[in-house]
Amino acid sequence: LDVAQQRRQHPMLVTCIALTLIVLTRLASFDVVGAANYQFMYVVVGLAWLRAAEIAFGYLGVSARDDAIERHNQAAVAALAGAFVAVTLCYAGGNIGSGPGWWVVLFSATLSTGALLITWAALTSFTPIVDSIVIDRDAAAGVRLASFLISLGLLFGRGVAGDWHSAAATVSDFAAVLPVAALLLVLGVVIERAGRAMPDRPRSPMFALGVLPSAAYLALAIIVVAMMGRPV
């Protein structure tokens, strides 16, 4: 990353590190909660995880360097901020609970992050969301995608959270959140098709097609996660 990109991403990275540290110091395995060396290691791994995810974002149609940094596209900035937070939630979920080693965290984080990227790809395939953000520079579309991804991050992070028993048990627990993720995807497809740019409306109204859909996404995810209770 060049200097300009590092400066622009600094607040977002601080937020992601803070989220990760909250989990590592309060909800992680007993041998991590009180060990600064382990916490540092998992934060570094988390930053590498975000860097790898950033590359994947470009393949999904929204590039941090091209759209957010070079073209100063604020819709892309909003979408990418949500994407980074969502990946952080997926990674942090993999750190919640006790397990036999670091590979457990990577297995869980791969499962949750992979599901996030696949669902994003599905939304991109069925809707013009990327064009709305990259071409039309629709700020409301950027906010919608950000909240959509954060909602998925909450669900998928919660899906892999909890003490480790086996890979099969983790996958089984994770499957419990997939129906809600599918519902979010259907909701997203409906909203994006309704909110796509038109000749008489090149950009979506922020409140009606930015704030309200975002609130719906997040409310659904938060309610479901709350109903699931504390990870065990």
mmCIF file of C-alpha atoms in Angstrom:
data_model
loop_
_atom_site.group_PDB
_atom_site.id
_atom_site.type_symbol
_atom_site.label_atom_id
_atom_site.label_comp_id
_atom_site.label_asym_id
_atom_site.label_seq_id
_atom_site.Cartn_x
_atom_site.Cartn_y
_atom_site.Cartn_z
ATOM 1 C CA LEU A 1 0.000 0.000 0.000
ATOM 2 C CA ASP A 2 1.278 3.474 -0.832
ATOM 3 C CA VAL A 3 1.371 6.293 1.727
ATOM 4 C CA ALA A 4 -1.865 7.929 0.540
ATOM 5 C CA GLN A 5 -3.730 4.651 0.721
ATOM 6 C CA GLN A 6 -2.400 3.928 4.206
ATOM 7 C CA ARG A 7 -3.589 7.331 5.440
ATOM 8 C CA ARG A 8 -7.056 6.898 3.982
ATOM 9 C CA GLN A 9 -7.425 3.413 5.414
ATOM 10 C CA HIS A 10 -6.081 4.308 8.852
ATOM 11 C CA PRO A 11 -9.442 4.951 10.618
ATOM 12 C CA MET A 12 -10.910 1.777 9.143
ATOM 13 C CA LEU A 13 -7.898 -0.312 10.212
ATOM 14 C CA VAL A 14 -8.065 1.129 13.731
ATOM 15 C CA THR A 15 -11.728 0.117 13.934
ATOM 16 C CA CYS A 16 -10.969 -3.406 12.722
ATOM 17 C CA ILE A 17 -8.064 -3.806 15.148
ATOM 18 C CA ALA A 18 -10.236 -2.534 18.010
ATOM 19 C CA LEU A 19 -12.992 -5.046 17.197
ATOM 20 C CA THR A 20 -10.465 -7.857 17.063
ATOM 21 C CA LEU A 21 -8.873 -6.842 20.356
ATOM 22 C CA ILE A 22 -12.233 -6.701 22.121
ATOM 23 C CA VAL A 23 -12.809 -10.321 21.169
ATOM 24 C CA LEU A 24 -9.251 -11.424 21.977
ATOM 25 C CA THR A 25 -9.289 -9.831 25.434
ATOM 26 C CA ARG A 26 -12.803 -10.879 26.451
ATOM 27 C CA LEU A 27 -14.193 -13.765 24.420
ATOM 28 C CA ALA A 28 -11.236 -15.747 23.111
ATOM 29 C CA SER A 29 -9.752 -18.935 24.536
ATOM 30 C CA PHE A 30 -8.616 -18.727 28.182
ATOM 31 C CA ASP A 31 -4.954 -18.930 27.155
ATOM 32 C CA VAL A 32 -5.360 -15.954 24.789
ATOM 33 C CA VAL A 33 -7.444 -13.590 26.938
ATOM 34 C CA GLY A 34 -4.580 -12.925 29.344
ATOM 35 C CA ALA A 35 -1.631 -13.298 26.973
ATOM 36 C CA ALA A 36 -0.468 -10.186 25.130
ATOM 37 C CA ASN A 37 1.878 -12.191 22.900
ATOM 38 C CA TYR A 38 -0.966 -14.356 21.588
ATOM 39 C CA GLN A 39 -3.177 -11.312 21.171
ATOM 40 C CA PHE A 40 -0.482 -9.581 19.133
ATOM 41 C CA MET A 41 -0.067 -12.670 16.956
ATOM 42 C CA TYR A 42 -3.791 -12.928 16.220
ATOM 43 C CA VAL A 43 -4.051 -9.203 15.465
ATOM 44 C CA VAL A 44 -1.205 -9.548 12.943
ATOM 45 C CA VAL A 45 -2.934 -12.559 11.392
ATOM 46 C CA GLY A 46 -6.148 -10.541 11.290
ATOM 47 C CA LEU A 47 -4.439 -7.717 9.400
ATOM 48 C CA ALA A 48 -3.048 -10.225 6.906
ATOM 49 C CA TRP A 49 -6.569 -11.640 6.609
ATOM 50 C CA LEU A 50 -7.874 -8.180 5.721
ATOM 51 C CA ARG A 51 -5.141 -7.692 3.140
ATOM 52 C CA ALA A 52 -6.067 -10.959 1.448
ATOM 53 C CA ALA A 53 -9.738 -9.997 1.569
ATOM 54 C CA GLU A 54 -8.933 -6.638 -0.034
ATOM 55 C CA ILE A 55 -7.588 -8.491 -3.070
ATOM 56 C CA ALA A 56 -10.813 -10.517 -3.236
ATOM 57 C CA PHE A 57 -12.886 -7.312 -3.106
ATOM 58 C CA GLY A 58 -11.336 -6.232 -6.397
ATOM 59 C CA TYR A 59 -12.472 -9.447 -8.073
ATOM 60 C CA LEU A 60 -15.977 -8.786 -6.742
ATOM 61 C CA GLY A 61 -16.022 -5.452 -8.546
ATOM 62 C CA VAL A 62 -15.020 -2.829 -5.959
ATOM 63 C CA SER A 63 -11.313 -2.039 -5.699
ATOM 64 C CA ALA A 64 -9.824 -0.165 -2.769
ATOM 65 C CA ARG A 65 -6.971 1.226 -4.837
ATOM 66 C CA ASP A 66 -8.795 1.965 -8.108
ATOM 67 C CA ASP A 67 -12.229 3.072 -6.900
ATOM 68 C CA ALA A 68 -11.724 4.429 -3.393
ATOM 69 C CA ILE A 69 -8.183 5.840 -3.597
ATOM 70 C CA GLU A 70 -7.494 6.860 -7.188
ATOM 71 C CA ARG A 71 -11.021 7.797 -8.287
ATOM 72 C CA HIS A 72 -12.142 9.206 -4.913
ATOM 73 C CA ASN A 73 -15.456 7.372 -5.214
ATOM 74 C CA GLN A 74 -17.225 7.944 -1.896
ATOM 75 C CA ALA A 75 -19.803 5.251 -2.621
ATOM 76 C CA ALA A 76 -16.943 2.769 -2.954
ATOM 77 C CA VAL A 77 -15.364 4.085 0.249
ATOM 78 C CA ALA A 78 -18.563 3.361 2.167
ATOM 79 C CA ALA A 79 -18.972 -0.088 0.613
ATOM 80 C CA LEU A 80 -15.360 -1.056 1.299
ATOM 81 C CA ALA A 81 -15.494 0.193 4.883
ATOM 82 C CA GLY A 82 -18.445 -2.121 5.444
ATOM 83 C CA ALA A 83 -16.628 -4.955 3.685
ATOM 84 C CA PHE A 84 -13.565 -4.629 5.923
ATOM 85 C CA VAL A 85 -15.696 -4.534 9.069
ATOM 86 C CA ALA A 86 -17.631 -7.575 7.834
ATOM 87 C CA VAL A 87 -14.437 -9.573 7.266
ATOM 88 C CA THR A 88 -13.207 -8.511 10.698
ATOM 89 C CA LEU A 89 -16.431 -9.836 12.248
ATOM 90 C CA CYS A 90 -15.957 -13.132 10.408
ATOM 91 C CA TYR A 91 -12.361 -13.403 11.637
ATOM 92 C CA ALA A 92 -13.227 -12.289 15.166
ATOM 93 C CA GLY A 93 -15.979 -14.907 15.347
ATOM 94 C CA GLY A 94 -13.386 -17.575 14.665
ATOM 95 C CA ASN A 95 -11.475 -16.384 17.748
ATOM 96 C CA ILE A 96 -14.443 -16.702 20.124
ATOM 97 C CA GLY A 97 -14.294 -19.729 22.406
ATOM 98 C CA SER A 98 -11.668 -22.270 23.388
ATOM 99 C CA GLY A 99 -9.821 -24.496 20.954
ATOM 100 C CA PRO A 100 -6.688 -26.631 20.562
ATOM 101 C CA GLY A 101 -4.666 -24.198 18.449
ATOM 102 C CA TRP A 102 -4.331 -21.455 15.849
ATOM 103 C CA TRP A 103 -5.464 -23.715 13.029
ATOM 104 C CA VAL A 104 -8.954 -23.789 14.593
ATOM 105 C CA VAL A 105 -9.173 -20.012 14.185
ATOM 106 C CA LEU A 106 -8.086 -20.219 10.552
ATOM 107 C CA PHE A 107 -10.566 -23.005 9.793
ATOM 108 C CA SER A 108 -13.454 -21.063 11.322
ATOM 109 C CA ALA A 109 -12.420 -17.756 9.756
ATOM 110 C CA THR A 110 -12.062 -19.388 6.340
ATOM 111 C CA LEU A 111 -15.547 -20.861 6.635
ATOM 112 C CA SER A 112 -17.175 -17.574 7.642
ATOM 113 C CA THR A 113 -15.190 -15.317 5.304
ATOM 114 C CA GLY A 114 -15.685 -17.671 2.386
ATOM 115 C CA ALA A 115 -19.446 -17.619 2.943
ATOM 116 C CA LEU A 116 -19.362 -13.815 3.091
ATOM 117 C CA LEU A 117 -17.532 -13.509 -0.232
ATOM 118 C CA ILE A 118 -19.764 -16.096 -1.915
ATOM 119 C CA THR A 119 -22.912 -14.286 -0.786
ATOM 120 C CA TRP A 120 -21.485 -10.971 -1.977
ATOM 121 C CA ALA A 121 -20.707 -12.593 -5.339
ATOM 122 C CA ALA A 122 -24.294 -13.851 -5.539
ATOM 123 C CA LEU A 123 -25.676 -10.371 -4.870
ATOM 124 C CA THR A 124 -23.360 -9.000 -7.556
ATOM 125 C CA SER A 125 -24.530 -11.637 -10.040
ATOM 126 C CA PHE A 126 -28.238 -10.992 -9.506
ATOM 127 C CA THR A 127 -28.224 -7.202 -9.165
ATOM 128 C CA PRO A 128 -26.509 -4.088 -10.605
ATOM 129 C CA ILE A 129 -25.050 -3.142 -7.209
ATOM 130 C CA VAL A 130 -21.458 -2.884 -8.463
ATOM 131 C CA ASP A 131 -22.417 -0.635 -11.375
ATOM 132 C CA SER A 132 -24.436 1.546 -8.995
ATOM 133 C CA ILE A 133 -21.350 2.029 -6.840
ATOM 134 C CA VAL A 134 -18.493 2.073 -9.340
ATOM 135 C CA ILE A 135 -20.132 3.726 -12.369
ATOM 136 C CA ASP A 136 -23.050 5.736 -10.953
ATOM 137 C CA ARG A 137 -21.214 6.615 -7.721
ATOM 138 C CA ASP A 138 -24.500 6.189 -5.864
ATOM 139 C CA ALA A 139 -23.755 6.898 -2.198
ATOM 140 C CA ALA A 140 -26.938 5.172 -1.029
ATOM 141 C CA ALA A 141 -25.897 2.029 -2.894
ATOM 142 C CA GLY A 142 -22.538 2.100 -1.111
ATOM 143 C CA VAL A 143 -24.266 2.381 2.256
ATOM 144 C CA ARG A 144 -26.644 -0.453 1.351
ATOM 145 C CA LEU A 145 -23.808 -2.783 0.396
ATOM 146 C CA ALA A 146 -21.837 -1.852 3.514
ATOM 147 C CA SER A 147 -24.735 -2.666 5.833
ATOM 148 C CA PHE A 148 -25.584 -5.818 3.868
ATOM 149 C CA LEU A 149 -22.031 -7.103 4.325
ATOM 150 C CA ILE A 150 -21.813 -6.095 7.989
ATOM 151 C CA SER A 151 -25.087 -7.942 8.631
ATOM 152 C CA LEU A 152 -23.638 -11.043 6.980
ATOM 153 C CA GLY A 153 -20.448 -10.602 8.995
ATOM 154 C CA LEU A 154 -22.465 -10.610 12.221
ATOM 155 C CA LEU A 155 -24.306 -13.774 11.180
ATOM 156 C CA PHE A 156 -21.330 -15.686 9.843
ATOM 157 C CA GLY A 157 -19.063 -14.599 12.705
ATOM 158 C CA ARG A 158 -21.658 -15.815 15.187
ATOM 159 C CA GLY A 159 -22.046 -19.017 13.197
ATOM 160 C CA VAL A 160 -18.428 -20.053 13.816
ATOM 161 C CA ALA A 161 -18.188 -18.712 17.382
ATOM 162 C CA GLY A 162 -17.971 -21.001 20.402
ATOM 163 C CA ASP A 163 -15.763 -23.727 21.823
ATOM 164 C CA TRP A 164 -14.178 -26.097 19.337
ATOM 165 C CA HIS A 165 -15.422 -29.694 19.269
ATOM 166 C CA SER A 166 -14.683 -30.827 15.725
ATOM 167 C CA ALA A 167 -14.666 -29.553 12.160
ATOM 168 C CA ALA A 168 -17.937 -31.337 11.491
ATOM 169 C CA ALA A 169 -19.572 -29.793 14.554
ATOM 170 C CA THR A 170 -18.377 -26.330 13.531
ATOM 171 C CA VAL A 171 -19.809 -26.724 10.036
ATOM 172 C CA SER A 172 -23.067 -28.006 11.523
ATOM 173 C CA ASP A 173 -23.338 -25.033 13.883
ATOM 174 C CA PHE A 174 -22.491 -22.670 11.047
ATOM 175 C CA ALA A 175 -25.263 -24.108 8.899
ATOM 176 C CA ALA A 176 -27.800 -22.759 11.403
ATOM 177 C CA VAL A 177 -27.247 -19.182 10.175
ATOM 178 C CA LEU A 178 -27.405 -19.986 6.463
ATOM 179 C CA PRO A 179 -31.207 -19.711 6.135
ATOM 180 C CA VAL A 180 -31.074 -16.178 7.558
ATOM 181 C CA ALA A 181 -28.189 -15.322 5.234
ATOM 182 C CA ALA A 182 -30.280 -16.621 2.330
ATOM 183 C CA LEU A 183 -33.153 -14.407 3.476
ATOM 184 C CA LEU A 184 -30.812 -11.417 3.561
ATOM 185 C CA LEU A 185 -29.665 -12.241 0.042
ATOM 186 C CA VAL A 186 -33.234 -12.408 -1.256
ATOM 187 C CA LEU A 187 -34.021 -9.130 0.502
ATOM 188 C CA GLY A 188 -30.889 -7.603 -0.994
ATOM 189 C CA VAL A 189 -31.798 -8.692 -4.517
ATOM 190 C CA VAL A 190 -35.279 -7.175 -4.177
ATOM 191 C CA ILE A 191 -33.944 -3.908 -2.761
ATOM 192 C CA GLU A 192 -31.148 -3.550 -5.308
ATOM 193 C CA ARG A 193 -33.449 -4.133 -8.250
ATOM 194 C CA ALA A 194 -35.867 -1.562 -6.876
ATOM 195 C CA GLY A 195 -33.087 0.913 -6.127
ATOM 196 C CA ARG A 196 -31.151 0.651 -9.390
ATOM 197 C CA ALA A 197 -30.351 3.853 -11.255
ATOM 198 C CA MET A 198 -32.875 5.147 -13.782
ATOM 199 C CA PRO A 199 -32.761 8.035 -16.291
ATOM 200 C CA ASP A 200 -34.966 10.165 -14.058
ATOM 201 C CA ARG A 201 -33.207 9.007 -10.885
ATOM 202 C CA PRO A 202 -29.478 8.581 -11.492
ATOM 203 C CA ARG A 203 -28.836 8.332 -7.747
ATOM 204 C CA SER A 204 -30.936 6.820 -4.988
ATOM 205 C CA PRO A 205 -32.432 8.972 -2.209
ATOM 206 C CA MET A 206 -30.242 8.366 0.828
ATOM 207 C CA PHE A 207 -32.956 7.947 3.443
ATOM 208 C CA ALA A 208 -35.452 5.870 1.477
ATOM 209 C CA LEU A 209 -32.926 3.665 -0.328
ATOM 210 C CA GLY A 210 -29.899 3.991 1.923
ATOM 211 C CA VAL A 211 -30.794 4.348 5.582
ATOM 212 C CA LEU A 212 -34.017 2.330 5.669
ATOM 213 C CA PRO A 213 -32.718 -0.770 3.835
ATOM 214 C CA SER A 214 -29.550 -0.652 5.935
ATOM 215 C CA ALA A 215 -31.598 -0.547 9.122
ATOM 216 C CA ALA A 216 -33.614 -3.543 7.905
ATOM 217 C CA TYR A 217 -30.485 -5.598 7.148
ATOM 218 C CA LEU A 218 -28.843 -4.806 10.469
ATOM 219 C CA ALA A 219 -31.997 -5.256 12.541
ATOM 220 C CA LEU A 220 -32.563 -8.719 11.104
ATOM 221 C CA ALA A 221 -28.991 -9.802 11.782
ATOM 222 C CA ILE A 222 -28.867 -8.336 15.290
ATOM 223 C CA ILE A 223 -32.177 -9.912 16.281
ATOM 224 C CA VAL A 224 -31.092 -13.342 15.056
ATOM 225 C CA VAL A 225 -27.698 -13.141 16.761
ATOM 226 C CA ALA A 226 -29.354 -12.000 19.995
ATOM 227 C CA MET A 227 -31.823 -14.900 19.827
ATOM 228 C CA MET A 228 -28.941 -17.362 19.383
ATOM 229 C CA GLY A 229 -27.523 -16.310 22.739
ATOM 230 C CA ARG A 230 -23.968 -16.492 24.009
ATOM 231 C CA PRO A 231 -21.689 -18.851 22.060
ATOM 232 C CA VAL A 232 -20.862 -22.073 23.901
#
